[in-house]
XYZ file of N, CA, C and O in Angstrom:
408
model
N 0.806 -1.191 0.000
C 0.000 0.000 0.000
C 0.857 1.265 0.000
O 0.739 2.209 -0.781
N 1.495 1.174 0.722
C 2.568 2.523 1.170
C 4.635 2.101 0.279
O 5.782 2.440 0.574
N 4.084 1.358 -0.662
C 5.561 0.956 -0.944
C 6.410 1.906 -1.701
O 5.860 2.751 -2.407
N 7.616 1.846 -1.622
C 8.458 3.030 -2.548
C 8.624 2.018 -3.770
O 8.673 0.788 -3.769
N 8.724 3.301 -5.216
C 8.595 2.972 -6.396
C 10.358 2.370 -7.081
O 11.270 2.392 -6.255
N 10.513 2.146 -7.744
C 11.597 1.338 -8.028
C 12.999 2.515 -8.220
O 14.212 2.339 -8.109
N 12.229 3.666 -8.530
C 13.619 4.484 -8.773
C 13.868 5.341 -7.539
O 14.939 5.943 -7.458
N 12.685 5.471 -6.281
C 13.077 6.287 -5.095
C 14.029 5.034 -4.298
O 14.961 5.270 -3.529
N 13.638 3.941 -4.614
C 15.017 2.809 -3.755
C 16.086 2.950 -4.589
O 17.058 3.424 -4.000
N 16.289 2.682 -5.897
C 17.825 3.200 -6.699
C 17.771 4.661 -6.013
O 17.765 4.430 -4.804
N 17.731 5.964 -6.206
C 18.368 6.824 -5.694
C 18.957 6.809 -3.703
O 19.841 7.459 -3.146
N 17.800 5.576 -3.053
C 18.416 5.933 -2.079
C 19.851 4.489 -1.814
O 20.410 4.066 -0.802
N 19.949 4.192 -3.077
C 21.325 3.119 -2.720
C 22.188 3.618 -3.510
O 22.979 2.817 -4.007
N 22.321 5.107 -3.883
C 23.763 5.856 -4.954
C 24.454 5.688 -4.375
O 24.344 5.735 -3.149
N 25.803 5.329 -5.190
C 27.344 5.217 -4.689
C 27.581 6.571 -4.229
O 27.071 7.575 -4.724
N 28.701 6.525 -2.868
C 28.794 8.083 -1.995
C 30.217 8.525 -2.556
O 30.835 9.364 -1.899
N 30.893 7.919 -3.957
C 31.984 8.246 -4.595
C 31.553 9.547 -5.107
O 32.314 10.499 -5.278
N 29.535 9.540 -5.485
C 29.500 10.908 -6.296
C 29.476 12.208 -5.151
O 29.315 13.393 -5.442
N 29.625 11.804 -4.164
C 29.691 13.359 -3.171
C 31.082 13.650 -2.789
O 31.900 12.855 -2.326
N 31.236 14.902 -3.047
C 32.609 15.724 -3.530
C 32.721 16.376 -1.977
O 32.053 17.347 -1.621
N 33.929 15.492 -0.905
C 34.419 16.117 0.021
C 35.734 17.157 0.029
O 36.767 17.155 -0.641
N 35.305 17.928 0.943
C 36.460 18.733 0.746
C 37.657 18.817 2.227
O 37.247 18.370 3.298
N 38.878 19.323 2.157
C 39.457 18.702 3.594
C 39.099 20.555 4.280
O 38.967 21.685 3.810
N 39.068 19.754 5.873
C 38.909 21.128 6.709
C 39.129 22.532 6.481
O 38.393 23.512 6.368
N 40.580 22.290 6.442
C 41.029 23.573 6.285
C 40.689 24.232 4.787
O 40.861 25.451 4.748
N 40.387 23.819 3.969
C 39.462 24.421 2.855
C 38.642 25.248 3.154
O 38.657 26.467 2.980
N 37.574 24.310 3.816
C 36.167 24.942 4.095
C 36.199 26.356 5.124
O 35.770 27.508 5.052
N 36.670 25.854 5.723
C 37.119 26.424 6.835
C 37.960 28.152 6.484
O 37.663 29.148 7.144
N 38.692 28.165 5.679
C 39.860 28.983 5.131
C 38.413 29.669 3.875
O 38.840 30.771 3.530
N 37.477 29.507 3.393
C 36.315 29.793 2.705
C 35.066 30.131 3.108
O 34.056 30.350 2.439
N 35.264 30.151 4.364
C 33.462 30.548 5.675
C 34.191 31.846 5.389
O 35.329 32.216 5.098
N 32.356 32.632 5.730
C 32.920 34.150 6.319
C 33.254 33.893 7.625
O 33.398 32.910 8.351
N 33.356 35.452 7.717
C 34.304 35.786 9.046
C 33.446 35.781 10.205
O 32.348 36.332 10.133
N 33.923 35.076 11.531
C 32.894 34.640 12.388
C 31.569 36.413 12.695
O 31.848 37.611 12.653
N 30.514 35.845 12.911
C 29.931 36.953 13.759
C 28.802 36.020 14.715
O 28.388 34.933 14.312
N 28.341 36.673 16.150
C 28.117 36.051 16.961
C 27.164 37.150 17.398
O 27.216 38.300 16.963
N 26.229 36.672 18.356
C 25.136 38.333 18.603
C 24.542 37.652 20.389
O 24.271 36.455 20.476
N 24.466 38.204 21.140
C 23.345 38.096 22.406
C 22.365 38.400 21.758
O 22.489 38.959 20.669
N 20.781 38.000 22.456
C 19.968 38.338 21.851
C 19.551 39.064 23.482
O 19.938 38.955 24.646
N 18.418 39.921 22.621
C 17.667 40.925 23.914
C 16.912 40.617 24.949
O 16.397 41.442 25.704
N 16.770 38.855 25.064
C 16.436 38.154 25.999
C 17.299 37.586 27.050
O 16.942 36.921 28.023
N 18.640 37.992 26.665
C 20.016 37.269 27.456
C 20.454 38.031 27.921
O 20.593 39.170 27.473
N 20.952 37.439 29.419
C 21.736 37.948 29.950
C 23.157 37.075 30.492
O 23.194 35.896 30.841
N 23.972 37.783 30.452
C 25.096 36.816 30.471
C 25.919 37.706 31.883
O 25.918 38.934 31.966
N 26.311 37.156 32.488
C 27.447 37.207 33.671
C 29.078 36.704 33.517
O 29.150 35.487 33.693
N 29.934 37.112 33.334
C 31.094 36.272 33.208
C 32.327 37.399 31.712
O 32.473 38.581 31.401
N 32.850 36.131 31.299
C 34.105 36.977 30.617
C 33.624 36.034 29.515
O 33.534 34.807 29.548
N 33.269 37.088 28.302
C 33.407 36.580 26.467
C 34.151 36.790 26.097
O 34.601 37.928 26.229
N 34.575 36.160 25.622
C 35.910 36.045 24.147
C 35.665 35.725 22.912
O 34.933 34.744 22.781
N 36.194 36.445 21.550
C 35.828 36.524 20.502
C 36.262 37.057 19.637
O 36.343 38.282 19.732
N 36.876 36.201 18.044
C 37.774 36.628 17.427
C 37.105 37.182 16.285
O 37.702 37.541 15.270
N 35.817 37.254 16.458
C 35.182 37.820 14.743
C 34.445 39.480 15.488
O 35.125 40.349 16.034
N 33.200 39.512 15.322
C 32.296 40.465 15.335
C 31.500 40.141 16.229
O 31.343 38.922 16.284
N 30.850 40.792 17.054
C 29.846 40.555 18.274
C 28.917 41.613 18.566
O 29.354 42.762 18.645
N 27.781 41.396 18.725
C 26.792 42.559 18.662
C 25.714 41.822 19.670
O 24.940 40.869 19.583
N 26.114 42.851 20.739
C 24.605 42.651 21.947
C 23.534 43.779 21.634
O 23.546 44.965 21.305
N 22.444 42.625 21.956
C 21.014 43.095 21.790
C 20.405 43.045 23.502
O 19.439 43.629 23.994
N 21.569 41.945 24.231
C 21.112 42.132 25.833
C 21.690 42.644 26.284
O 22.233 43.649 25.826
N 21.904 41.996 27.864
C 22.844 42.686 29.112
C 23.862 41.761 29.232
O 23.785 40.539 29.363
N 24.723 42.409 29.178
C 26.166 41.543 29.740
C 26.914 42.036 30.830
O 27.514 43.083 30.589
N 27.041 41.573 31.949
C 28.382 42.061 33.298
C 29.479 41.425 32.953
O 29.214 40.262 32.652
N 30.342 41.622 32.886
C 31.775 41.433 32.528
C 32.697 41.461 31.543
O 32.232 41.946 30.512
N 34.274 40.996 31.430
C 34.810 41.020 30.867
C 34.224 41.050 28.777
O 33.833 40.026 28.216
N 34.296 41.966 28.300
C 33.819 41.658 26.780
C 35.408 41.859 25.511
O 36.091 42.855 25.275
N 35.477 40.663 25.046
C 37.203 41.171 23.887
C 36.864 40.610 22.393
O 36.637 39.405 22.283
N 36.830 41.313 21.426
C 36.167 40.509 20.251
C 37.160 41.527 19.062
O 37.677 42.587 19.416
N 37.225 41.244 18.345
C 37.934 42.425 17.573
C 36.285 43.514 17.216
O 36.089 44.460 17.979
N 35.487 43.308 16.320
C 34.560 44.470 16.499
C 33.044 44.142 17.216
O 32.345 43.256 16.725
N 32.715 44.689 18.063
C 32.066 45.030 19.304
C 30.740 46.333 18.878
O 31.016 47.532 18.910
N 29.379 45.827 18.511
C 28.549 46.613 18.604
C 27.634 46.672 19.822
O 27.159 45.560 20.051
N 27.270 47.530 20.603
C 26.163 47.256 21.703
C 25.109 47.762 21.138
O 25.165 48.966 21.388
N 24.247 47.560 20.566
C 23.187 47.648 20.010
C 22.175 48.489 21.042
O 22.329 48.223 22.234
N 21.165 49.471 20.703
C 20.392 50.710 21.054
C 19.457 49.837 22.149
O 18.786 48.998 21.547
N 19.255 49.823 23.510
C 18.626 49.169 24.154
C 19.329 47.918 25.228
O 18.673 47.341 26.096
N 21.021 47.628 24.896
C 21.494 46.641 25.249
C 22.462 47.460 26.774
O 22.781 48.647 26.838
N 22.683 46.595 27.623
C 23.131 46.962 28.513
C 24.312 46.332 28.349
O 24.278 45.356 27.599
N 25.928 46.768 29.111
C 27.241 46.150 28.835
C 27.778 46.921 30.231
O 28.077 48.108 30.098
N 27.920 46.296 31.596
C 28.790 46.709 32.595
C 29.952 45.680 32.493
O 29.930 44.467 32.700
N 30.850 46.397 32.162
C 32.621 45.613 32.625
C 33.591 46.345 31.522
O 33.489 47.500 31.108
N 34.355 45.561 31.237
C 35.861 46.487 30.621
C 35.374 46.005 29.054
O 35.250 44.783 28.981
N 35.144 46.570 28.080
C 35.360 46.025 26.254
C 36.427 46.739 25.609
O 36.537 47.965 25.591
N 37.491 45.611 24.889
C 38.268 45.350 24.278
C 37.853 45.198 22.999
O 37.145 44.207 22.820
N 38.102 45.952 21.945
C 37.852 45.923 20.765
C 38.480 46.515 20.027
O 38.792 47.629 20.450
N 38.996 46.159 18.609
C 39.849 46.969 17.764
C 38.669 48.183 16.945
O 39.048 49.140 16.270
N 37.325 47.851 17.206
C 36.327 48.630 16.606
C 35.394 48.677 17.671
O 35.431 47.660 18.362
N 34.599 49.500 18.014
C 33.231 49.855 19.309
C 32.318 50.284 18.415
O 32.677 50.666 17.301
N 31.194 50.276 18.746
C 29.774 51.052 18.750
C 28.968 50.970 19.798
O 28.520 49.938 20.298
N 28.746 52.325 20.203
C 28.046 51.855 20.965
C 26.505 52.705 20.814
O 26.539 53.882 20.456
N 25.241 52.070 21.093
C 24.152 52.786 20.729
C 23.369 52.151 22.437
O 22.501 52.678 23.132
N 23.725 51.552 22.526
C 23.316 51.258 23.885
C 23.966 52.212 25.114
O 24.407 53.357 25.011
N 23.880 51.401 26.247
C 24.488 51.852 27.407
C 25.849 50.552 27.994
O 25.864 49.344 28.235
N 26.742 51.580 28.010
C 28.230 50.567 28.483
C 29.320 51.533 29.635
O 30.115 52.467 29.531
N 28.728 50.565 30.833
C 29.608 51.751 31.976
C 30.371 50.914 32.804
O 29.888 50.258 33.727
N 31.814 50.930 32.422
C 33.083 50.458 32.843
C 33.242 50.415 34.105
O 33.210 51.538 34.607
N 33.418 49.483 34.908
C 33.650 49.519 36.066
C 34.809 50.857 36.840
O 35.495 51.614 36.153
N 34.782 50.861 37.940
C 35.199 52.051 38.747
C 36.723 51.546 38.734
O 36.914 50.331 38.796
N 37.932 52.513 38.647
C 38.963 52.107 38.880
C 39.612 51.957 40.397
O 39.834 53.011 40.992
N 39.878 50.905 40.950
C 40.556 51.121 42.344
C 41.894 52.349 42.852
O 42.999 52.358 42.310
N 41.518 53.238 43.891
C 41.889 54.168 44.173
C 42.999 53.697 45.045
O 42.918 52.636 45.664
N 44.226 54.625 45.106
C 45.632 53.956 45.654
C 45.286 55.193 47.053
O 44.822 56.332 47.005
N 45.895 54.089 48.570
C 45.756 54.765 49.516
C 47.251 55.331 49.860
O 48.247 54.610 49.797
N 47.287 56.860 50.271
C 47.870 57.741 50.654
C 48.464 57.233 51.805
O 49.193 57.950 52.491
């Protein structure tokens, strides 16, 4: 009643010689360039690290290092950001520096 027809079983027994692999570092060396985002539901605590692009839409406390760094209009960012590029359209307020006693 429900049987497959004679050529959907030949296509699902093709030789896997016809699929064209490629090695890692190809593919890899051919992706774009990473980008990564919080969304405006997250909140994160702690230290990110990040070698592409990063754009918060939430709140983040801590450490932030990415080469370019957007805080997006609405996103909160307390701690230190490291970036070879910033934007900021949000709010981002660096912690207080410790004061040396006299």
């Amino acid at each position: 009643m429900f049987g497959k027809s004679q050529s959907e079983t030949a296509d699902n027994h093709r030789d896997s010689t016809s699929v064209q692999t490629l090695p890692r570092s190809t593919v890899a060396s051919s992706a774009a360039p990473e980008a990564s985002s919080i969304s405006s539901g997250l909140s994160i605590i702690g230290k990110i690290v990040g070698h592409g692009a990063l754009t918060i839409f939430g709140q983040v406390e801590g450490e932030l290092r990415a080469s370019t760094v957007v805080i997006a209009e609405g996103a909160q960012v307390e701690g230190d950001v490291v970036a070879e590029e910033l934007t900021i359209g949000g709010t981002s307020k660096a912690p207080s520096m410790p004061t040396a006693l006299s």
